[in-house]
PDB file of C-alpha atoms in Angstrom:
ATOM      1  CA  MET A   1       6.635  -8.468  18.604  1.00  0.00           C
ATOM      2  CA  SER A   2       8.152  -6.180  21.208  1.00  0.00           C
ATOM      3  CA  LEU A   3       8.488  -2.556  20.221  1.00  0.00           C
ATOM      4  CA  HIS A   4      10.559  -1.556  23.233  1.00  0.00           C
ATOM      5  CA  LEU A   5      13.737  -1.029  21.233  1.00  0.00           C
ATOM      6  CA  SER A   6      17.073  -0.090  22.668  1.00  0.00           C
ATOM      7  CA  TYR A   7      19.332   2.498  21.102  1.00  0.00           C
ATOM      8  CA  ARG A   8      21.802   5.150  21.997  1.00  0.00           C
ATOM      9  CA  ALA A   9      20.679   8.693  21.394  1.00  0.00           C
ATOM     10  CA  ALA A  10      22.711   9.987  18.472  1.00  0.00           C
ATOM     11  CA  PRO A  11      23.454  13.684  18.087  1.00  0.00           C
ATOM     12  CA  GLY A  12      21.084  15.259  15.594  1.00  0.00           C
ATOM     13  CA  ASN A  13      18.877  12.184  15.375  1.00  0.00           C
ATOM     14  CA  PRO A  14      20.433  10.888  12.092  1.00  0.00           C
ATOM     15  CA  TRP A  15      18.421   9.065   9.447  1.00  0.00           C
ATOM     16  CA  PHE A  16      20.680   6.037   9.690  1.00  0.00           C
ATOM     17  CA  SER A  17      22.547   4.542  12.631  1.00  0.00           C
ATOM     18  CA  TRP A  18      24.602   1.342  12.672  1.00  0.00           C
ATOM     19  CA  GLN A  19      24.325   1.469  16.439  1.00  0.00           C
ATOM     20  CA  TYR A  20      20.558   1.190  16.203  1.00  0.00           C
ATOM     21  CA  VAL A  21      20.826  -1.705  13.725  1.00  0.00           C
ATOM     22  CA  ARG A  22      23.301  -3.598  15.926  1.00  0.00           C
ATOM     23  CA  ASP A  23      21.360  -3.053  19.131  1.00  0.00           C
ATOM     24  CA  ASN A  24      18.029  -4.095  17.578  1.00  0.00           C
ATOM     25  CA  SER A  25      19.099  -6.704  15.021  1.00  0.00           C
ATOM     26  CA  ASP A  26      16.852  -9.414  16.489  1.00  0.00           C
ATOM     27  CA  THR A  27      13.783  -7.175  16.369  1.00  0.00           C
ATOM     28  CA  ILE A  28      14.611  -6.002  12.847  1.00  0.00           C
ATOM     29  CA  LEU A  29      15.103  -9.562  11.546  1.00  0.00           C
ATOM     30  CA  ALA A  30      11.873 -10.710  13.203  1.00  0.00           C
ATOM     31  CA  ALA A  31       9.976  -7.857  11.528  1.00  0.00           C
ATOM     32  CA  LEU A  32      11.573  -8.689   8.173  1.00  0.00           C
ATOM     33  CA  ARG A  33      10.655 -12.377   8.485  1.00  0.00           C
ATOM     34  CA  GLU A  34       7.077 -11.544   9.401  1.00  0.00           C
ATOM     35  CA  HIS A  35       6.797  -9.073   6.528  1.00  0.00           C
ATOM     36  CA  THR A  36       8.152 -11.594   4.014  1.00  0.00           C
ATOM     37  CA  TRP A  37       5.883 -14.363   5.270  1.00  0.00           C
ATOM     38  CA  LEU A  38       2.768 -12.177   5.226  1.00  0.00           C
ATOM     39  CA  THR A  39       3.565 -10.976   1.705  1.00  0.00           C
ATOM     40  CA  ALA A  40       4.166 -14.480   0.348  1.00  0.00           C
ATOM     41  CA  ARG A  41       0.981 -15.900   1.855  1.00  0.00           C
ATOM     42  CA  ALA A  42      -1.154 -12.950   0.751  1.00  0.00           C
ATOM     43  CA  VAL A  43       0.041 -13.109  -2.864  1.00  0.00           C
ATOM     44  CA  LEU A  44      -0.423 -16.890  -2.945  1.00  0.00           C
ATOM     45  CA  ILE A  45      -3.986 -16.575  -1.635  1.00  0.00           C
ATOM     46  CA  ALA A  46      -4.725 -13.788  -4.114  1.00  0.00           C
ATOM     47  CA  ALA A  47      -3.359 -15.837  -7.025  1.00  0.00           C
ATOM     48  CA  LEU A  48      -5.392 -18.901  -6.039  1.00  0.00           C
ATOM     49  CA  VAL A  49      -8.556 -16.777  -6.067  1.00  0.00           C
ATOM     50  CA  ALA A  50      -7.720 -14.504  -9.004  1.00  0.00           C
ATOM     51  CA  LEU A  51      -6.758 -17.173 -11.557  1.00  0.00           C
ATOM     52  CA  PRO A  52     -10.115 -19.002 -11.423  1.00  0.00           C
ATOM     53  CA  LEU A  53     -11.867 -15.631 -11.663  1.00  0.00           C
ATOM     54  CA  ALA A  54      -9.787 -14.737 -14.727  1.00  0.00           C
ATOM     55  CA  VAL A  55     -10.561 -18.107 -16.341  1.00  0.00           C
ATOM     56  CA  ALA A  56     -14.273 -17.640 -15.638  1.00  0.00           C
ATOM     57  CA  ALA A  57     -14.140 -14.178 -17.213  1.00  0.00           C
ATOM     58  CA  TYR A  58     -12.265 -15.643 -20.204  1.00  0.00           C
ATOM     59  CA  TRP A  59     -14.721 -18.469 -20.768  1.00  0.00           C
ATOM     60  CA  PHE A  60     -17.893 -16.494 -20.068  1.00  0.00           C
ATOM     61  CA  ARG A  61     -17.537 -13.034 -21.574  1.00  0.00           C
ATOM     62  CA  SER A  62     -20.637 -11.767 -19.790  1.00  0.00           C
ATOM     63  CA  LEU A  63     -18.821 -12.254 -16.488  1.00  0.00           C
ATOM     64  CA  ALA A  64     -15.699 -10.321 -17.467  1.00  0.00           C
ATOM     65  CA  GLY A  65     -17.167  -6.884 -16.762  1.00  0.00           C
ATOM     66  CA  PRO A  66     -18.670  -7.745 -13.349  1.00  0.00           C
ATOM     67  CA  ILE A  67     -15.542  -9.602 -12.180  1.00  0.00           C
ATOM     68  CA  VAL A  68     -13.157  -6.803 -13.154  1.00  0.00           C
ATOM     69  CA  ALA A  69     -15.561  -4.210 -11.744  1.00  0.00           C
ATOM     70  CA  LEU A  70     -15.884  -6.039  -8.416  1.00  0.00           C
ATOM     71  CA  THR A  71     -12.130  -6.389  -7.966  1.00  0.00           C
ATOM     72  CA  GLY A  72     -11.775  -2.752  -8.995  1.00  0.00           C
ATOM     73  CA  VAL A  73     -14.271  -1.631  -6.347  1.00  0.00           C
ATOM     74  CA  LEU A  74     -12.403  -3.610  -3.684  1.00  0.00           C
ATOM     75  CA  TYR A  75      -9.176  -1.951  -4.801  1.00  0.00           C
ATOM     76  CA  THR A  76     -10.618   1.532  -4.300  1.00  0.00           C
ATOM     77  CA  VAL A  77     -11.772   0.942  -0.707  1.00  0.00           C
ATOM     78  CA  PRO A  78      -9.359   2.730   1.677  1.00  0.00           C
ATOM     79  CA  SER A  79      -7.175   0.163   3.422  1.00  0.00           C
ATOM     80  CA  LEU A  80      -7.786   1.575   6.899  1.00  0.00           C
ATOM     81  CA  ALA A  81     -11.539   1.404   6.349  1.00  0.00           C
ATOM     82  CA  LEU A  82     -11.251  -2.213   5.209  1.00  0.00           C
ATOM     83  CA  PHE A  83      -9.210  -3.083   8.291  1.00  0.00           C
ATOM     84  CA  ALA A  84     -11.809  -1.405  10.483  1.00  0.00           C
ATOM     85  CA  PHE A  85     -14.629  -3.304   8.768  1.00  0.00           C
ATOM     86  CA  LEU A  86     -13.009  -6.760   8.882  1.00  0.00           C
ATOM     87  CA  ALA A  87     -11.266  -6.655  12.263  1.00  0.00           C
ATOM     88  CA  PRO A  88     -14.449  -7.166  14.343  1.00  0.00           C
ATOM     89  CA  TYR A  89     -15.225 -10.336  12.362  1.00  0.00           C
ATOM     90  CA  LEU A  90     -11.736 -11.774  11.750  1.00  0.00           C
ATOM     91  CA  GLY A  91     -10.034 -10.573  14.897  1.00  0.00           C
ATOM     92  CA  ILE A  92      -6.855  -8.622  15.517  1.00  0.00           C
ATOM     93  CA  GLY A  93      -4.035 -10.510  13.848  1.00  0.00           C
ATOM     94  CA  ALA A  94      -2.532 -12.039  10.749  1.00  0.00           C
ATOM     95  CA  ILE A  95      -5.814 -13.315   9.266  1.00  0.00           C
ATOM     96  CA  THR A  96      -7.160  -9.783   8.970  1.00  0.00           C
ATOM     97  CA  VAL A  97      -3.936  -8.539   7.381  1.00  0.00           C
ATOM     98  CA  LEU A  98      -3.837 -11.432   4.903  1.00  0.00           C
ATOM     99  CA  THR A  99      -7.490 -10.917   3.933  1.00  0.00           C
ATOM    100  CA  VAL A 100      -7.103  -7.197   3.329  1.00  0.00           C
ATOM    101  CA  VAL A 101      -3.881  -7.322   1.301  1.00  0.00           C
ATOM    102  CA  ALA A 102      -5.071 -10.341  -0.704  1.00  0.00           C
ATOM    103  CA  LEU A 103      -8.233  -8.475  -1.686  1.00  0.00           C
ATOM    104  CA  TYR A 104      -6.137  -5.577  -2.962  1.00  0.00           C
ATOM    105  CA  ALA A 105      -3.943  -7.933  -5.000  1.00  0.00           C
ATOM    106  CA  LEU A 106      -6.917  -9.484  -6.798  1.00  0.00           C
ATOM    107  CA  LEU A 107      -7.425  -6.687  -9.317  1.00  0.00           C
ATOM    108  CA  VAL A 108      -3.840  -6.664 -10.573  1.00  0.00           C
ATOM    109  CA  ILE A 109      -3.644 -10.429 -11.013  1.00  0.00           C
ATOM    110  CA  VAL A 110      -7.120 -10.808 -12.532  1.00  0.00           C
ATOM    111  CA  ARG A 111      -6.547  -8.069 -15.113  1.00  0.00           C
ATOM    112  CA  ASN A 112      -3.146  -9.321 -16.207  1.00  0.00           C
ATOM    113  CA  ALA A 113      -4.193 -12.973 -16.276  1.00  0.00           C
ATOM    114  CA  LEU A 114      -7.282 -12.130 -18.320  1.00  0.00           C
ATOM    115  CA  ALA A 115      -5.198 -10.020 -20.696  1.00  0.00           C
ATOM    116  CA  GLY A 116      -2.766 -12.908 -21.122  1.00  0.00           C
ATOM    117  CA  LEU A 117      -5.555 -15.368 -21.880  1.00  0.00           C
ATOM    118  CA  ASN A 118      -7.172 -12.982 -24.356  1.00  0.00           C
ATOM    119  CA  GLN A 119      -3.859 -12.685 -26.211  1.00  0.00           C
ATOM    120  CA  VAL A 120      -3.812 -16.397 -27.094  1.00  0.00           C
ATOM    121  CA  PRO A 121      -4.122 -16.394 -30.931  1.00  0.00           C
ATOM    122  CA  PRO A 122      -7.518 -17.672 -32.170  1.00  0.00           C
ATOM    123  CA  GLU A 123      -5.780 -19.948 -34.674  1.00  0.00           C
ATOM    124  CA  VAL A 124      -3.956 -21.659 -31.822  1.00  0.00           C
ATOM    125  CA  ARG A 125      -7.241 -22.348 -30.040  1.00  0.00           C
ATOM    126  CA  GLU A 126      -8.775 -23.628 -33.265  1.00  0.00           C
ATOM    127  CA  ALA A 127      -5.795 -25.894 -33.891  1.00  0.00           C
ATOM    128  CA  ALA A 128      -6.115 -27.285 -30.361  1.00  0.00           C
ATOM    129  CA  GLU A 129      -9.807 -27.964 -30.934  1.00  0.00           C
ATOM    130  CA  GLY A 130      -8.944 -29.718 -34.186  1.00  0.00           C
ATOM    131  CA  MET A 131      -6.513 -31.951 -32.291  1.00  0.00           C
ATOM    132  CA  GLY A 132      -9.308 -33.043 -29.978  1.00  0.00           C
ATOM    133  CA  TYR A 133      -8.578 -30.926 -26.907  1.00  0.00           C
ATOM    134  CA  GLY A 134     -11.602 -30.136 -24.769  1.00  0.00           C
ATOM    135  CA  ARG A 135     -12.074 -26.905 -22.819  1.00  0.00           C
ATOM    136  CA  TRP A 136     -10.019 -28.057 -19.829  1.00  0.00           C
ATOM    137  CA  GLY A 137      -7.348 -29.648 -22.010  1.00  0.00           C
ATOM    138  CA  ARG A 138      -6.915 -26.425 -23.999  1.00  0.00           C
ATOM    139  CA  LEU A 139      -6.781 -24.399 -20.786  1.00  0.00           C
ATOM    140  CA  PHE A 140      -4.033 -26.371 -19.048  1.00  0.00           C
ATOM    141  CA  ARG A 141      -1.966 -27.446 -22.063  1.00  0.00           C
ATOM    142  CA  ILE A 142      -2.317 -24.476 -24.418  1.00  0.00           C
ATOM    143  CA  GLU A 143      -3.915 -21.324 -23.054  1.00  0.00           C
ATOM    144  CA  LEU A 144      -2.461 -21.035 -19.540  1.00  0.00           C
ATOM    145  CA  PRO A 145       1.123 -21.722 -20.700  1.00  0.00           C
ATOM    146  CA  LEU A 146       0.796 -19.057 -23.413  1.00  0.00           C
ATOM    147  CA  ALA A 147      -0.796 -16.646 -20.926  1.00  0.00           C
ATOM    148  CA  LEU A 148       1.965 -17.267 -18.378  1.00  0.00           C
ATOM    149  CA  PRO A 149       3.918 -14.044 -19.131  1.00  0.00           C
ATOM    150  CA  GLY A 150       0.834 -11.952 -18.406  1.00  0.00           C
ATOM    151  CA  ILE A 151       0.022 -13.937 -15.278  1.00  0.00           C
ATOM    152  CA  LEU A 152       3.566 -13.549 -13.960  1.00  0.00           C
ATOM    153  CA  THR A 153       3.462  -9.814 -14.659  1.00  0.00           C
ATOM    154  CA  GLY A 154       0.340  -9.576 -12.533  1.00  0.00           C
ATOM    155  CA  VAL A 155       1.924 -11.611  -9.731  1.00  0.00           C
ATOM    156  CA  ARG A 156       5.044  -9.426  -9.778  1.00  0.00           C
ATOM    157  CA  LEU A 157       3.036  -6.212  -9.612  1.00  0.00           C
ATOM    158  CA  ALA A 158       0.838  -7.639  -6.873  1.00  0.00           C
ATOM    159  CA  THR A 159       3.893  -8.721  -4.878  1.00  0.00           C
ATOM    160  CA  VAL A 160       5.521  -5.296  -4.988  1.00  0.00           C
ATOM    161  CA  SER A 161       2.308  -3.526  -3.998  1.00  0.00           C
ATOM    162  CA  THR A 162       1.651  -6.076  -1.253  1.00  0.00           C
ATOM    163  CA  VAL A 163       5.058  -5.436   0.314  1.00  0.00           C
ATOM    164  CA  ALA A 164       4.044  -1.800   0.702  1.00  0.00           C
ATOM    165  CA  LEU A 165       0.504  -2.542   1.875  1.00  0.00           C
ATOM    166  CA  VAL A 166       1.511  -5.027   4.572  1.00  0.00           C
ATOM    167  CA  THR A 167       2.967  -2.111   6.533  1.00  0.00           C
ATOM    168  CA  VAL A 168      -0.589  -0.838   7.103  1.00  0.00           C
ATOM    169  CA  GLY A 169      -1.185  -4.013   9.102  1.00  0.00           C
ATOM    170  CA  VAL A 170       0.414  -2.130  11.982  1.00  0.00           C
ATOM    171  CA  VAL A 171      -3.113  -0.989  12.866  1.00  0.00           C
ATOM    172  CA  VAL A 172      -3.878  -4.559  13.998  1.00  0.00           C
ATOM    173  CA  GLY A 173      -0.415  -5.226  15.362  1.00  0.00           C
ATOM    174  CA  ARG A 174       0.871  -7.351  12.452  1.00  0.00           C
ATOM    175  CA  GLY A 175       2.566  -4.919  10.121  1.00  0.00           C
ATOM    176  CA  GLY A 176       5.979  -6.524   9.796  1.00  0.00           C
ATOM    177  CA  LEU A 177       8.404  -3.752   8.966  1.00  0.00           C
ATOM    178  CA  GLY A 178       5.548  -1.318   9.425  1.00  0.00           C
ATOM    179  CA  GLN A 179       5.925  -1.954  13.144  1.00  0.00           C
ATOM    180  CA  LEU A 180       9.397  -0.382  12.994  1.00  0.00           C
ATOM    181  CA  ILE A 181       8.200   2.604  10.994  1.00  0.00           C
ATOM    182  CA  PHE A 182       5.249   3.252  13.288  1.00  0.00           C
ATOM    183  CA  ALA A 183       7.365   2.765  16.417  1.00  0.00           C
ATOM    184  CA  GLY A 184       9.826   5.311  15.059  1.00  0.00           C
ATOM    185  CA  PHE A 185       7.069   7.906  14.864  1.00  0.00           C
ATOM    186  CA  GLN A 186       5.970   7.051  18.394  1.00  0.00           C
ATOM    187  CA  ASN A 187       9.551   7.120  19.647  1.00  0.00           C
ATOM    188  CA  ASN A 188       9.993  10.885  19.332  1.00  0.00           C
ATOM    189  CA  PHE A 189      10.291  10.608  15.536  1.00  0.00           C
ATOM    190  CA  TYR A 190      13.380   8.392  15.755  1.00  0.00           C
ATOM    191  CA  LYS A 191      14.677   8.704  12.186  1.00  0.00           C
ATOM    192  CA  ALA A 192      17.003   5.686  12.174  1.00  0.00           C
ATOM    193  CA  GLU A 193      14.129   3.382  13.101  1.00  0.00           C
ATOM    194  CA  ILE A 194      11.835   4.849  10.455  1.00  0.00           C
ATOM    195  CA  MET A 195      14.510   4.725   7.747  1.00  0.00           C
ATOM    196  CA  THR A 196      15.533   1.154   8.581  1.00  0.00           C
ATOM    197  CA  GLY A 197      11.974  -0.094   8.171  1.00  0.00           C
ATOM    198  CA  THR A 198      11.484   1.918   4.976  1.00  0.00           C
ATOM    199  CA  VAL A 199      14.727   0.828   3.312  1.00  0.00           C
ATOM    200  CA  LEU A 200      14.104  -2.820   4.158  1.00  0.00           C
ATOM    201  CA  CYS A 201      10.610  -2.577   2.618  1.00  0.00           C
ATOM    202  CA  VAL A 202      12.080  -1.247  -0.627  1.00  0.00           C
ATOM    203  CA  LEU A 203      14.849  -3.859  -0.670  1.00  0.00           C
ATOM    204  CA  LEU A 204      12.383  -6.660   0.052  1.00  0.00           C
ATOM    205  CA  ALA A 205      10.177  -5.555  -2.848  1.00  0.00           C
ATOM    206  CA  LEU A 206      13.185  -5.433  -5.182  1.00  0.00           C
ATOM    207  CA  VAL A 207      14.468  -8.856  -4.110  1.00  0.00           C
ATOM    208  CA  LEU A 208      11.067 -10.532  -4.463  1.00  0.00           C
ATOM    209  CA  ASP A 209      10.547  -8.910  -7.863  1.00  0.00           C
ATOM    210  CA  LEU A 210      13.942 -10.153  -9.055  1.00  0.00           C
ATOM    211  CA  ILE A 211      13.181 -13.657  -7.807  1.00  0.00           C
ATOM    212  CA  LEU A 212       9.846 -13.703  -9.640  1.00  0.00           C
ATOM    213  CA  ALA A 213      11.497 -12.326 -12.783  1.00  0.00           C
ATOM    214  CA  GLY A 214      14.001 -15.195 -12.629  1.00  0.00           C
ATOM    215  CA  VAL A 215      11.214 -17.716 -12.127  1.00  0.00           C
ATOM    216  CA  GLY A 216       9.423 -16.214 -15.116  1.00  0.00           C
ATOM    217  CA  ARG A 217      12.484 -16.658 -17.308  1.00  0.00           C
ATOM    218  CA  LEU A 218      12.775 -20.283 -16.257  1.00  0.00           C
ATOM    219  CA  LEU A 219       9.100 -20.974 -16.951  1.00  0.00           C
ATOM    220  CA  THR A 220       9.015 -19.208 -20.342  1.00  0.00           C
ATOM    221  CA  PRO A 221      12.152 -20.330 -22.213  1.00  0.00           C
ATOM    222  CA  TRP A 222      10.506 -19.608 -25.560  1.00  0.00           C
ATOM    223  CA  LEU A 223      10.500 -15.899 -24.754  1.00  0.00           C
ATOM    224  CA  ARG A 224      14.273 -15.946 -24.177  1.00  0.00           C
ATOM    225  CA  GLY A 225      14.751 -17.428 -27.631  1.00  0.00           C
ATOM    226  CA  ARG A 226      12.471 -14.788 -29.144  1.00  0.00           C
ATOM    227  CA  ASN A 227      14.339 -11.919 -27.471  1.00  0.00           C
ATOM    228  CA  SER A 228      17.840 -13.157 -28.262  1.00  0.00           C
TER     229      SER A 228
END
């Protein structure tokens, strides 16, 4: 993505400029598309890894502590250090960004999914066993559907945090809207460029969270009846 942006110098270097937005609309939209795509893929990858880990921790209680601890340790590693560690092996590009942000999303999804599974009433599990459901049958037909609110909460939190974290991908040249923010600092602290990238990050997080909240309502109709 080209960072050679055109703009007219505005008196006082304002925090927002329609002129900047009009002159650089293609670059801004490209950054927004990249940011959205990176976020969606990272959260999907994290969910595909985190849900089996949560199920393993739910089935085998001895694994719960190590799994949560491992994801917690990964979450505490500074993002720049993780980029620096992985870049020599994964290269400079989207794969490195996706790997880093997906690792950070694991903890949030694992914890919330495990909490949701643990909240399934014991009598429900016993009733399912009495009806002849095996472990896998109970998981897919009883436990995961009942744990869905907790899982979706984890996915929503992971999505919002991932939108923010993707901007750090600027260190490997794939930061989406982070490219605009970083370029603004390089471009004599051009405020309109910095603010545009920042505001779009916030709006993207809000829009994705609202979409996931709507999906959650569609997938859990029994909760709507309980709340009404």
